Amino acid sequence: MTRRDALIRVIEALHREIAALKVNDVAALERATTEKLAAIEEVAALGTGPAGPELRELADEANRLNETCRIYVNLMAANVRRRLQTLTGDAGMGYRPAMRAYA
């Protein structure tokens, strides 16, 4: 396997992660993440020789896709946080006015 092949595997796995995140398919997300991590390990195991324009382009694409995944995850986390706050009656998002005790 070449670094190019391994980077393509990373990119394909990232596309599967994004698709799974879009439909909230936890099993597919777990599979895609496992595949992505294995492909990243392959890239690392292949060493850090000089990277030509094609490898740089593939690495840039992988970085862009990973950023897209991060954004999806952050949005999902924010939605869960908002739902939990609503369910627990913490609609003020953690704001609590100071309580003063008077003697």
PDB file of N, CA and C in Angstrom:
ATOM      1  N   MET A   1       0.850  -1.179   0.000  1.00  0.00           N
ATOM      2  CA  MET A   1       0.000   0.000   0.000  1.00  0.00           C
ATOM      3  C   MET A   1       0.892   1.238   0.000  1.00  0.00           C
ATOM      4  N   THR A   2       0.486   2.248  -0.731  1.00  0.00           N
ATOM      5  CA  THR A   2       1.239   3.507  -0.795  1.00  0.00           C
ATOM      6  C   THR A   2       0.564   4.553   0.089  1.00  0.00           C
ATOM      7  N   ARG A   3       1.281   5.649   0.331  1.00  0.00           N
ATOM      8  CA  ARG A   3       0.672   6.741   1.108  1.00  0.00           C
ATOM      9  C   ARG A   3      -0.544   7.292   0.375  1.00  0.00           C
ATOM     10  N   ARG A   4      -0.477   7.334  -0.945  1.00  0.00           N
ATOM     11  CA  ARG A   4      -1.611   7.801  -1.743  1.00  0.00           C
ATOM     12  C   ARG A   4      -2.831   6.920  -1.479  1.00  0.00           C
ATOM     13  N   ASP A   5      -2.640   5.607  -1.547  1.00  0.00           N
ATOM     14  CA  ASP A   5      -3.748   4.667  -1.298  1.00  0.00           C
ATOM     15  C   ASP A   5      -4.320   4.847   0.106  1.00  0.00           C
ATOM     16  N   ALA A   6      -3.441   4.996   1.076  1.00  0.00           N
ATOM     17  CA  ALA A   6      -3.893   5.159   2.464  1.00  0.00           C
ATOM     18  C   ALA A   6      -4.653   6.468   2.637  1.00  0.00           C
ATOM     19  N   LEU A   7      -4.185   7.545   2.009  1.00  0.00           N
ATOM     20  CA  LEU A   7      -4.902   8.830   2.096  1.00  0.00           C
ATOM     21  C   LEU A   7      -6.271   8.735   1.429  1.00  0.00           C
ATOM     22  N   ILE A   8      -6.341   8.029   0.330  1.00  0.00           N
ATOM     23  CA  ILE A   8      -7.640   7.843  -0.323  1.00  0.00           C
ATOM     24  C   ILE A   8      -8.585   7.067   0.590  1.00  0.00           C
ATOM     25  N   ARG A   9      -8.058   6.079   1.287  1.00  0.00           N
ATOM     26  CA  ARG A   9      -8.888   5.340   2.258  1.00  0.00           C
ATOM     27  C   ARG A   9      -9.375   6.254   3.373  1.00  0.00           C
ATOM     28  N   VAL A  10      -8.512   7.170   3.852  1.00  0.00           N
ATOM     29  CA  VAL A  10      -8.915   8.140   4.877  1.00  0.00           C
ATOM     30  C   VAL A  10     -10.059   9.000   4.343  1.00  0.00           C
ATOM     31  N   ILE A  11      -9.903   9.498   3.123  1.00  0.00           N
ATOM     32  CA  ILE A  11     -10.918  10.367   2.520  1.00  0.00           C
ATOM     33  C   ILE A  11     -12.245   9.618   2.354  1.00  0.00           C
ATOM     34  N   GLU A  12     -12.186   8.396   1.872  1.00  0.00           N
ATOM     35  CA  GLU A  12     -13.412   7.606   1.707  1.00  0.00           C
ATOM     36  C   GLU A  12     -14.101   7.375   3.053  1.00  0.00           C
ATOM     37  N   ALA A  13     -13.313   7.083   4.081  1.00  0.00           N
ATOM     38  CA  ALA A  13     -13.888   6.874   5.412  1.00  0.00           C
ATOM     39  C   ALA A  13     -14.505   8.165   5.945  1.00  0.00           C
ATOM     40  N   LEU A  14     -13.864   9.299   5.684  1.00  0.00           N
ATOM     41  CA  LEU A  14     -14.421  10.583   6.120  1.00  0.00           C
ATOM     42  C   LEU A  14     -15.752  10.868   5.421  1.00  0.00           C
ATOM     43  N   HIS A  15     -15.848  10.535   4.148  1.00  0.00           N
ATOM     44  CA  HIS A  15     -17.135  10.689   3.445  1.00  0.00           C
ATOM     45  C   HIS A  15     -18.209   9.824   4.101  1.00  0.00           C
ATOM     46  N   ARG A  16     -17.839   8.605   4.491  1.00  0.00           N
ATOM     47  CA  ARG A  16     -18.808   7.727   5.174  1.00  0.00           C
ATOM     48  C   ARG A  16     -19.174   8.286   6.554  1.00  0.00           C
ATOM     49  N   GLU A  17     -18.201   8.865   7.248  1.00  0.00           N
ATOM     50  CA  GLU A  17     -18.503   9.486   8.553  1.00  0.00           C
ATOM     51  C   GLU A  17     -19.508  10.619   8.387  1.00  0.00           C
ATOM     52  N   ILE A  18     -19.280  11.469   7.405  1.00  0.00           N
ATOM     53  CA  ILE A  18     -20.195  12.595   7.179  1.00  0.00           C
ATOM     54  C   ILE A  18     -21.594  12.091   6.855  1.00  0.00           C
ATOM     55  N   ALA A  19     -21.679  11.088   5.986  1.00  0.00           N
ATOM     56  CA  ALA A  19     -22.987  10.526   5.638  1.00  0.00           C
ATOM     57  C   ALA A  19     -23.679   9.958   6.873  1.00  0.00           C
ATOM     58  N   ALA A  20     -22.940   9.263   7.720  1.00  0.00           N
ATOM     59  CA  ALA A  20     -23.518   8.689   8.943  1.00  0.00           C
ATOM     60  C   ALA A  20     -23.955   9.784   9.909  1.00  0.00           C
ATOM     61  N   LEU A  21     -23.166  10.840  10.021  1.00  0.00           N
ATOM     62  CA  LEU A  21     -23.535  11.951  10.899  1.00  0.00           C
ATOM     63  C   LEU A  21     -24.811  12.628  10.414  1.00  0.00           C
ATOM     64  N   LYS A  22     -24.961  12.767   9.114  1.00  0.00           N
ATOM     65  CA  LYS A  22     -26.142  13.435   8.557  1.00  0.00           C
ATOM     66  C   LYS A  22     -27.437  12.712   8.895  1.00  0.00           C
ATOM     67  N   VAL A  23     -27.365  11.375   8.993  1.00  0.00           N
ATOM     68  CA  VAL A  23     -28.590  10.602   9.261  1.00  0.00           C
ATOM     69  C   VAL A  23     -28.611  10.004  10.660  1.00  0.00           C
ATOM     70  N   ASN A  24     -27.645  10.389  11.495  1.00  0.00           N
ATOM     71  CA  ASN A  24     -27.558   9.890  12.870  1.00  0.00           C
ATOM     72  C   ASN A  24     -27.483   8.366  12.937  1.00  0.00           C
ATOM     73  N   ASP A  25     -26.705   7.763  12.052  1.00  0.00           N
ATOM     74  CA  ASP A  25     -26.527   6.314  12.035  1.00  0.00           C
ATOM     75  C   ASP A  25     -25.281   5.985  12.852  1.00  0.00           C
ATOM     76  N   VAL A  26     -25.493   5.641  14.108  1.00  0.00           N
ATOM     77  CA  VAL A  26     -24.386   5.424  15.035  1.00  0.00           C
ATOM     78  C   VAL A  26     -23.523   4.240  14.620  1.00  0.00           C
ATOM     79  N   ALA A  27     -24.142   3.151  14.180  1.00  0.00           N
ATOM     80  CA  ALA A  27     -23.373   1.969  13.770  1.00  0.00           C
ATOM     81  C   ALA A  27     -22.488   2.288  12.570  1.00  0.00           C
ATOM     82  N   ALA A  28     -23.031   2.994  11.587  1.00  0.00           N
ATOM     83  CA  ALA A  28     -22.243   3.367  10.406  1.00  0.00           C
ATOM     84  C   ALA A  28     -21.139   4.349  10.785  1.00  0.00           C
ATOM     85  N   LEU A  29     -21.439   5.242  11.714  1.00  0.00           N
ATOM     86  CA  LEU A  29     -20.431   6.194  12.173  1.00  0.00           C
ATOM     87  C   LEU A  29     -19.273   5.467  12.855  1.00  0.00           C
ATOM     88  N   GLU A  30     -19.606   4.488  13.677  1.00  0.00           N
ATOM     89  CA  GLU A  30     -18.567   3.716  14.357  1.00  0.00           C
ATOM     90  C   GLU A  30     -17.690   2.958  13.359  1.00  0.00           C
ATOM     91  N   ARG A  31     -18.321   2.340  12.357  1.00  0.00           N
ATOM     92  CA  ARG A  31     -17.553   1.614  11.335  1.00  0.00           C
ATOM     93  C   ARG A  31     -16.646   2.563  10.557  1.00  0.00           C
ATOM     94  N   ALA A  32     -17.200   3.693  10.130  1.00  0.00           N
ATOM     95  CA  ALA A  32     -16.418   4.651   9.342  1.00  0.00           C
ATOM     96  C   ALA A  32     -15.259   5.216  10.154  1.00  0.00           C
ATOM     97  N   THR A  33     -15.503   5.494  11.422  1.00  0.00           N
ATOM     98  CA  THR A  33     -14.441   6.036  12.276  1.00  0.00           C
ATOM     99  C   THR A  33     -13.346   5.002  12.484  1.00  0.00           C
ATOM    100  N   THR A  34     -13.719   3.757  12.682  1.00  0.00           N
ATOM    101  CA  THR A  34     -12.726   2.685  12.828  1.00  0.00           C
ATOM    102  C   THR A  34     -11.887   2.558  11.559  1.00  0.00           C
ATOM    103  N   GLU A  35     -12.547   2.603  10.408  1.00  0.00           N
ATOM    104  CA  GLU A  35     -11.832   2.527   9.127  1.00  0.00           C
ATOM    105  C   GLU A  35     -10.907   3.729   8.937  1.00  0.00           C
ATOM    106  N   LYS A  36     -11.396   4.905   9.312  1.00  0.00           N
ATOM    107  CA  LYS A  36     -10.576   6.114   9.184  1.00  0.00           C
ATOM    108  C   LYS A  36      -9.326   6.017  10.049  1.00  0.00           C
ATOM    109  N   LEU A  37      -9.495   5.593  11.287  1.00  0.00           N
ATOM    110  CA  LEU A  37      -8.346   5.487  12.194  1.00  0.00           C
ATOM    111  C   LEU A  37      -7.336   4.455  11.702  1.00  0.00           C
ATOM    112  N   ALA A  38      -7.819   3.345  11.143  1.00  0.00           N
ATOM    113  CA  ALA A  38      -6.909   2.335  10.592  1.00  0.00           C
ATOM    114  C   ALA A  38      -6.141   2.895   9.404  1.00  0.00           C
ATOM    115  N   ALA A  39      -6.820   3.644   8.552  1.00  0.00           N
ATOM    116  CA  ALA A  39      -6.157   4.236   7.389  1.00  0.00           C
ATOM    117  C   ALA A  39      -5.137   5.290   7.815  1.00  0.00           C
ATOM    118  N   ILE A  40      -5.464   6.055   8.855  1.00  0.00           N
ATOM    119  CA  ILE A  40      -4.514   7.050   9.369  1.00  0.00           C
ATOM    120  C   ILE A  40      -3.271   6.355   9.914  1.00  0.00           C
ATOM    121  N   GLU A  41      -3.471   5.232  10.602  1.00  0.00           N
ATOM    122  CA  GLU A  41      -2.328   4.456  11.092  1.00  0.00           C
ATOM    123  C   GLU A  41      -1.470   3.955   9.934  1.00  0.00           C
ATOM    124  N   GLU A  42      -2.119   3.563   8.848  1.00  0.00           N
ATOM    125  CA  GLU A  42      -1.371   3.119   7.666  1.00  0.00           C
ATOM    126  C   GLU A  42      -0.533   4.256   7.092  1.00  0.00           C
ATOM    127  N   VAL A  43      -1.115   5.439   7.004  1.00  0.00           N
ATOM    128  CA  VAL A  43      -0.372   6.601   6.512  1.00  0.00           C
ATOM    129  C   VAL A  43       0.840   6.828   7.401  1.00  0.00           C
ATOM    130  N   ALA A  44       0.644   6.796   8.700  1.00  0.00           N
ATOM    131  CA  ALA A  44       1.746   7.030   9.641  1.00  0.00           C
ATOM    132  C   ALA A  44       2.819   5.952   9.511  1.00  0.00           C
ATOM    133  N   ALA A  45       2.396   4.701   9.328  1.00  0.00           N
ATOM    134  CA  ALA A  45       3.352   3.603   9.236  1.00  0.00           C
ATOM    135  C   ALA A  45       4.189   3.671   7.958  1.00  0.00           C
ATOM    136  N   LEU A  46       3.656   4.339   6.938  1.00  0.00           N
ATOM    137  CA  LEU A  46       4.366   4.437   5.667  1.00  0.00           C
ATOM    138  C   LEU A  46       5.451   5.514   5.675  1.00  0.00           C
ATOM    139  N   GLY A  47       5.556   6.247   6.761  1.00  0.00           N
ATOM    140  CA  GLY A  47       6.650   7.206   6.897  1.00  0.00           C
ATOM    141  C   GLY A  47       6.306   8.609   6.425  1.00  0.00           C
ATOM    142  N   THR A  48       7.313   9.459   6.534  1.00  0.00           N
ATOM    143  CA  THR A  48       7.114  10.878   6.247  1.00  0.00           C
ATOM    144  C   THR A  48       8.100  11.370   5.195  1.00  0.00           C
ATOM    145  N   GLY A  49       8.147  10.690   4.083  1.00  0.00           N
ATOM    146  CA  GLY A  49       9.019  11.134   2.999  1.00  0.00           C
ATOM    147  C   GLY A  49       8.460  12.379   2.333  1.00  0.00           C
ATOM    148  N   PRO A  50       9.154  12.874   1.335  1.00  0.00           N
ATOM    149  CA  PRO A  50       8.676  14.065   0.627  1.00  0.00           C
ATOM    150  C   PRO A  50       7.297  13.819   0.008  1.00  0.00           C
ATOM    151  N   ALA A  51       6.461  14.813   0.083  1.00  0.00           N
ATOM    152  CA  ALA A  51       5.111  14.708  -0.462  1.00  0.00           C
ATOM    153  C   ALA A  51       5.010  15.599  -1.694  1.00  0.00           C
ATOM    154  N   GLY A  52       4.637  14.997  -2.801  1.00  0.00           N
ATOM    155  CA  GLY A  52       4.442  15.762  -4.021  1.00  0.00           C
ATOM    156  C   GLY A  52       3.102  16.462  -4.010  1.00  0.00           C
ATOM    157  N   PRO A  53       2.796  17.158  -5.090  1.00  0.00           N
ATOM    158  CA  PRO A  53       1.539  17.913  -5.163  1.00  0.00           C
ATOM    159  C   PRO A  53       0.291  17.045  -4.981  1.00  0.00           C
ATOM    160  N   GLU A  54       0.303  15.821  -5.522  1.00  0.00           N
ATOM    161  CA  GLU A  54      -0.877  14.966  -5.399  1.00  0.00           C
ATOM    162  C   GLU A  54      -1.119  14.558  -3.950  1.00  0.00           C
ATOM    163  N   LEU A  55      -0.063  14.186  -3.236  1.00  0.00           N
ATOM    164  CA  LEU A  55      -0.220  13.815  -1.822  1.00  0.00           C
ATOM    165  C   LEU A  55      -0.663  15.009  -0.992  1.00  0.00           C
ATOM    166  N   ARG A  56      -0.112  16.176  -1.277  1.00  0.00           N
ATOM    167  CA  ARG A  56      -0.529  17.381  -0.538  1.00  0.00           C
ATOM    168  C   ARG A  56      -2.005  17.678  -0.780  1.00  0.00           C
ATOM    169  N   GLU A  57      -2.434  17.517  -2.036  1.00  0.00           N
ATOM    170  CA  GLU A  57      -3.839  17.759  -2.361  1.00  0.00           C
ATOM    171  C   GLU A  57      -4.751  16.771  -1.629  1.00  0.00           C
ATOM    172  N   LEU A  58      -4.348  15.508  -1.601  1.00  0.00           N
ATOM    173  CA  LEU A  58      -5.139  14.503  -0.878  1.00  0.00           C
ATOM    174  C   LEU A  58      -5.165  14.796   0.618  1.00  0.00           C
ATOM    175  N   ALA A  59      -4.032  15.188   1.179  1.00  0.00           N
ATOM    176  CA  ALA A  59      -3.981  15.524   2.606  1.00  0.00           C
ATOM    177  C   ALA A  59      -4.853  16.738   2.903  1.00  0.00           C
ATOM    178  N   ASP A  60      -4.837  17.731   2.014  1.00  0.00           N
ATOM    179  CA  ASP A  60      -5.691  18.911   2.199  1.00  0.00           C
ATOM    180  C   ASP A  60      -7.167  18.528   2.151  1.00  0.00           C
ATOM    181  N   GLU A  61      -7.522  17.641   1.227  1.00  0.00           N
ATOM    182  CA  GLU A  61      -8.909  17.184   1.135  1.00  0.00           C
ATOM    183  C   GLU A  61      -9.317  16.445   2.404  1.00  0.00           C
ATOM    184  N   ALA A  62      -8.433  15.599   2.909  1.00  0.00           N
ATOM    185  CA  ALA A  62      -8.724  14.885   4.164  1.00  0.00           C
ATOM    186  C   ALA A  62      -8.915  15.879   5.308  1.00  0.00           C
ATOM    187  N   ASN A  63      -8.089  16.901   5.369  1.00  0.00           N
ATOM    188  CA  ASN A  63      -8.234  17.919   6.416  1.00  0.00           C
ATOM    189  C   ASN A  63      -9.563  18.659   6.294  1.00  0.00           C
ATOM    190  N   ARG A  64      -9.961  19.011   5.072  1.00  0.00           N
ATOM    191  CA  ARG A  64     -11.243  19.708   4.877  1.00  0.00           C
ATOM    192  C   ARG A  64     -12.413  18.828   5.314  1.00  0.00           C
ATOM    193  N   LEU A  65     -12.361  17.563   4.929  1.00  0.00           N
ATOM    194  CA  LEU A  65     -13.434  16.653   5.318  1.00  0.00           C
ATOM    195  C   LEU A  65     -13.469  16.433   6.827  1.00  0.00           C
ATOM    196  N   ASN A  66     -12.299  16.339   7.433  1.00  0.00           N
ATOM    197  CA  ASN A  66     -12.246  16.180   8.886  1.00  0.00           C
ATOM    198  C   ASN A  66     -12.833  17.411   9.577  1.00  0.00           C
ATOM    199  N   GLU A  67     -12.573  18.585   9.030  1.00  0.00           N
ATOM    200  CA  GLU A  67     -13.147  19.816   9.588  1.00  0.00           C
ATOM    201  C   GLU A  67     -14.672  19.788   9.456  1.00  0.00           C
ATOM    202  N   THR A  68     -15.172  19.285   8.342  1.00  0.00           N
ATOM    203  CA  THR A  68     -16.619  19.159   8.159  1.00  0.00           C
ATOM    204  C   THR A  68     -17.206  18.216   9.211  1.00  0.00           C
ATOM    205  N   CYS A  69     -16.534  17.109   9.462  1.00  0.00           N
ATOM    206  CA  CYS A  69     -16.985  16.177  10.510  1.00  0.00           C
ATOM    207  C   CYS A  69     -17.011  16.870  11.870  1.00  0.00           C
ATOM    208  N   ARG A  70     -15.967  17.622  12.161  1.00  0.00           N
ATOM    209  CA  ARG A  70     -15.886  18.322  13.447  1.00  0.00           C
ATOM    210  C   ARG A  70     -17.050  19.291  13.608  1.00  0.00           C
ATOM    211  N   ILE A  71     -17.389  20.007  12.539  1.00  0.00           N
ATOM    212  CA  ILE A  71     -18.505  20.954  12.593  1.00  0.00           C
ATOM    213  C   ILE A  71     -19.818  20.223  12.860  1.00  0.00           C
ATOM    214  N   TYR A  72     -20.051  19.108  12.158  1.00  0.00           N
ATOM    215  CA  TYR A  72     -21.267  18.320  12.398  1.00  0.00           C
ATOM    216  C   TYR A  72     -21.338  17.857  13.853  1.00  0.00           C
ATOM    217  N   VAL A  73     -20.238  17.346  14.369  1.00  0.00           N
ATOM    218  CA  VAL A  73     -20.224  16.857  15.756  1.00  0.00           C
ATOM    219  C   VAL A  73     -20.499  17.996  16.729  1.00  0.00           C
ATOM    220  N   ASN A  74     -19.879  19.155  16.511  1.00  0.00           N
ATOM    221  CA  ASN A  74     -20.111  20.295  17.399  1.00  0.00           C
ATOM    222  C   ASN A  74     -21.563  20.752  17.360  1.00  0.00           C
ATOM    223  N   LEU A  75     -22.172  20.756  16.170  1.00  0.00           N
ATOM    224  CA  LEU A  75     -23.582  21.137  16.070  1.00  0.00           C
ATOM    225  C   LEU A  75     -24.475  20.139  16.795  1.00  0.00           C
ATOM    226  N   MET A  76     -24.161  18.858  16.637  1.00  0.00           N
ATOM    227  CA  MET A  76     -24.942  17.834  17.333  1.00  0.00           C
ATOM    228  C   MET A  76     -24.789  17.975  18.843  1.00  0.00           C
ATOM    229  N   ALA A  77     -23.589  18.245  19.308  1.00  0.00           N
ATOM    230  CA  ALA A  77     -23.361  18.411  20.745  1.00  0.00           C
ATOM    231  C   ALA A  77     -24.117  19.623  21.273  1.00  0.00           C
ATOM    232  N   ALA A  78     -24.137  20.700  20.501  1.00  0.00           N
ATOM    233  CA  ALA A  78     -24.872  21.896  20.924  1.00  0.00           C
ATOM    234  C   ALA A  78     -26.369  21.604  20.996  1.00  0.00           C
ATOM    235  N   ASN A  79     -26.887  20.836  20.049  1.00  0.00           N
ATOM    236  CA  ASN A  79     -28.311  20.480  20.082  1.00  0.00           C
ATOM    237  C   ASN A  79     -28.637  19.620  21.294  1.00  0.00           C
ATOM    238  N   VAL A  80     -27.784  18.668  21.600  1.00  0.00           N
ATOM    239  CA  VAL A  80     -28.003  17.825  22.782  1.00  0.00           C
ATOM    240  C   VAL A  80     -27.956  18.673  24.046  1.00  0.00           C
ATOM    241  N   ARG A  81     -26.963  19.560  24.137  1.00  0.00           N
ATOM    242  CA  ARG A  81     -26.858  20.431  25.312  1.00  0.00           C
ATOM    243  C   ARG A  81     -28.123  21.267  25.474  1.00  0.00           C
ATOM    244  N   ARG A  82     -28.621  21.841  24.372  1.00  0.00           N
ATOM    245  CA  ARG A  82     -29.824  22.666  24.431  1.00  0.00           C
ATOM    246  C   ARG A  82     -31.029  21.828  24.867  1.00  0.00           C
ATOM    247  N   ARG A  83     -31.141  20.612  24.349  1.00  0.00           N
ATOM    248  CA  ARG A  83     -32.258  19.747  24.739  1.00  0.00           C
ATOM    249  C   ARG A  83     -32.188  19.384  26.213  1.00  0.00           C
ATOM    250  N   LEU A  84     -30.990  19.055  26.683  1.00  0.00           N
ATOM    251  CA  LEU A  84     -30.834  18.712  28.098  1.00  0.00           C
ATOM    252  C   LEU A  84     -31.166  19.907  28.986  1.00  0.00           C
ATOM    253  N   GLN A  85     -30.754  21.087  28.568  1.00  0.00           N
ATOM    254  CA  GLN A  85     -31.062  22.282  29.356  1.00  0.00           C
ATOM    255  C   GLN A  85     -32.561  22.511  29.402  1.00  0.00           C
ATOM    256  N   THR A  86     -33.237  22.284  28.290  1.00  0.00           N
ATOM    257  CA  THR A  86     -34.690  22.437  28.256  1.00  0.00           C
ATOM    258  C   THR A  86     -35.358  21.400  29.156  1.00  0.00           C
ATOM    259  N   LEU A  87     -34.900  20.168  29.085  1.00  0.00           N
ATOM    260  CA  LEU A  87     -35.484  19.098  29.892  1.00  0.00           C
ATOM    261  C   LEU A  87     -35.261  19.293  31.386  1.00  0.00           C
ATOM    262  N   THR A  88     -34.147  19.896  31.744  1.00  0.00           N
ATOM    263  CA  THR A  88     -33.840  20.085  33.161  1.00  0.00           C
ATOM    264  C   THR A  88     -34.301  21.439  33.677  1.00  0.00           C
ATOM    265  N   GLY A  89     -34.959  22.205  32.822  1.00  0.00           N
ATOM    266  CA  GLY A  89     -35.448  23.509  33.248  1.00  0.00           C
ATOM    267  C   GLY A  89     -34.362  24.554  33.345  1.00  0.00           C
ATOM    268  N   ASP A  90     -33.256  24.312  32.703  1.00  0.00           N
ATOM    269  CA  ASP A  90     -32.133  25.253  32.740  1.00  0.00           C
ATOM    270  C   ASP A  90     -32.120  26.070  31.454  1.00  0.00           C
ATOM    271  N   ALA A  91     -33.270  26.679  31.138  1.00  0.00           N
ATOM    272  CA  ALA A  91     -33.389  27.427  29.887  1.00  0.00           C
ATOM    273  C   ALA A  91     -32.490  28.642  29.863  1.00  0.00           C
ATOM    274  N   GLY A  92     -32.054  29.109  31.028  1.00  0.00           N
ATOM    275  CA  GLY A  92     -31.146  30.253  31.087  1.00  0.00           C
ATOM    276  C   GLY A  92     -29.722  29.876  30.774  1.00  0.00           C
ATOM    277  N   MET A  93     -29.496  28.610  30.363  1.00  0.00           N
ATOM    278  CA  MET A  93     -28.184  28.105  29.969  1.00  0.00           C
ATOM    279  C   MET A  93     -27.122  28.305  31.030  1.00  0.00           C
ATOM    280  N   GLY A  94     -27.481  28.001  32.222  1.00  0.00           N
ATOM    281  CA  GLY A  94     -26.494  28.034  33.283  1.00  0.00           C
ATOM    282  C   GLY A  94     -26.473  29.330  34.069  1.00  0.00           C
ATOM    283  N   TYR A  95     -27.200  30.347  33.634  1.00  0.00           N
ATOM    284  CA  TYR A  95     -27.205  31.608  34.368  1.00  0.00           C
ATOM    285  C   TYR A  95     -28.023  31.455  35.632  1.00  0.00           C
ATOM    286  N   ARG A  96     -27.440  31.814  36.710  1.00  0.00           N
ATOM    287  CA  ARG A  96     -28.142  31.784  37.995  1.00  0.00           C
ATOM    288  C   ARG A  96     -27.893  33.133  38.670  1.00  0.00           C
ATOM    289  N   PRO A  97     -28.959  33.879  38.935  1.00  0.00           N
ATOM    290  CA  PRO A  97     -28.743  35.143  39.648  1.00  0.00           C
ATOM    291  C   PRO A  97     -28.200  34.880  41.043  1.00  0.00           C
ATOM    292  N   ALA A  98     -27.398  35.788  41.493  1.00  0.00           N
ATOM    293  CA  ALA A  98     -26.785  35.629  42.820  1.00  0.00           C
ATOM    294  C   ALA A  98     -27.865  35.635  43.888  1.00  0.00           C
ATOM    295  N   MET A  99     -27.797  34.684  44.787  1.00  0.00           N
ATOM    296  CA  MET A  99     -28.735  34.615  45.912  1.00  0.00           C
ATOM    297  C   MET A  99     -28.050  35.270  47.108  1.00  0.00           C
ATOM    298  N   ARG A 100     -28.717  36.180  47.722  1.00  0.00           N
ATOM    299  CA  ARG A 100     -28.131  36.878  48.854  1.00  0.00           C
ATOM    300  C   ARG A 100     -28.874  36.505  50.122  1.00  0.00           C
ATOM    301  N   ALA A 101     -28.113  36.248  51.120  1.00  0.00           N
ATOM    302  CA  ALA A 101     -28.711  35.940  52.426  1.00  0.00           C
ATOM    303  C   ALA A 101     -28.671  37.200  53.277  1.00  0.00           C
ATOM    304  N   TYR A 102     -29.792  37.496  53.887  1.00  0.00           N
ATOM    305  CA  TYR A 102     -29.851  38.682  54.756  1.00  0.00           C
ATOM    306  C   TYR A 102     -30.043  38.222  56.194  1.00  0.00           C
ATOM    307  N   ALA A 103     -29.355  38.868  57.088  1.00  0.00           N
ATOM    308  CA  ALA A 103     -29.452  38.490  58.486  1.00  0.00           C
ATOM    309  C   ALA A 103     -30.557  39.213  59.171  1.00  0.00           C
TER     310      ALA A 103
END
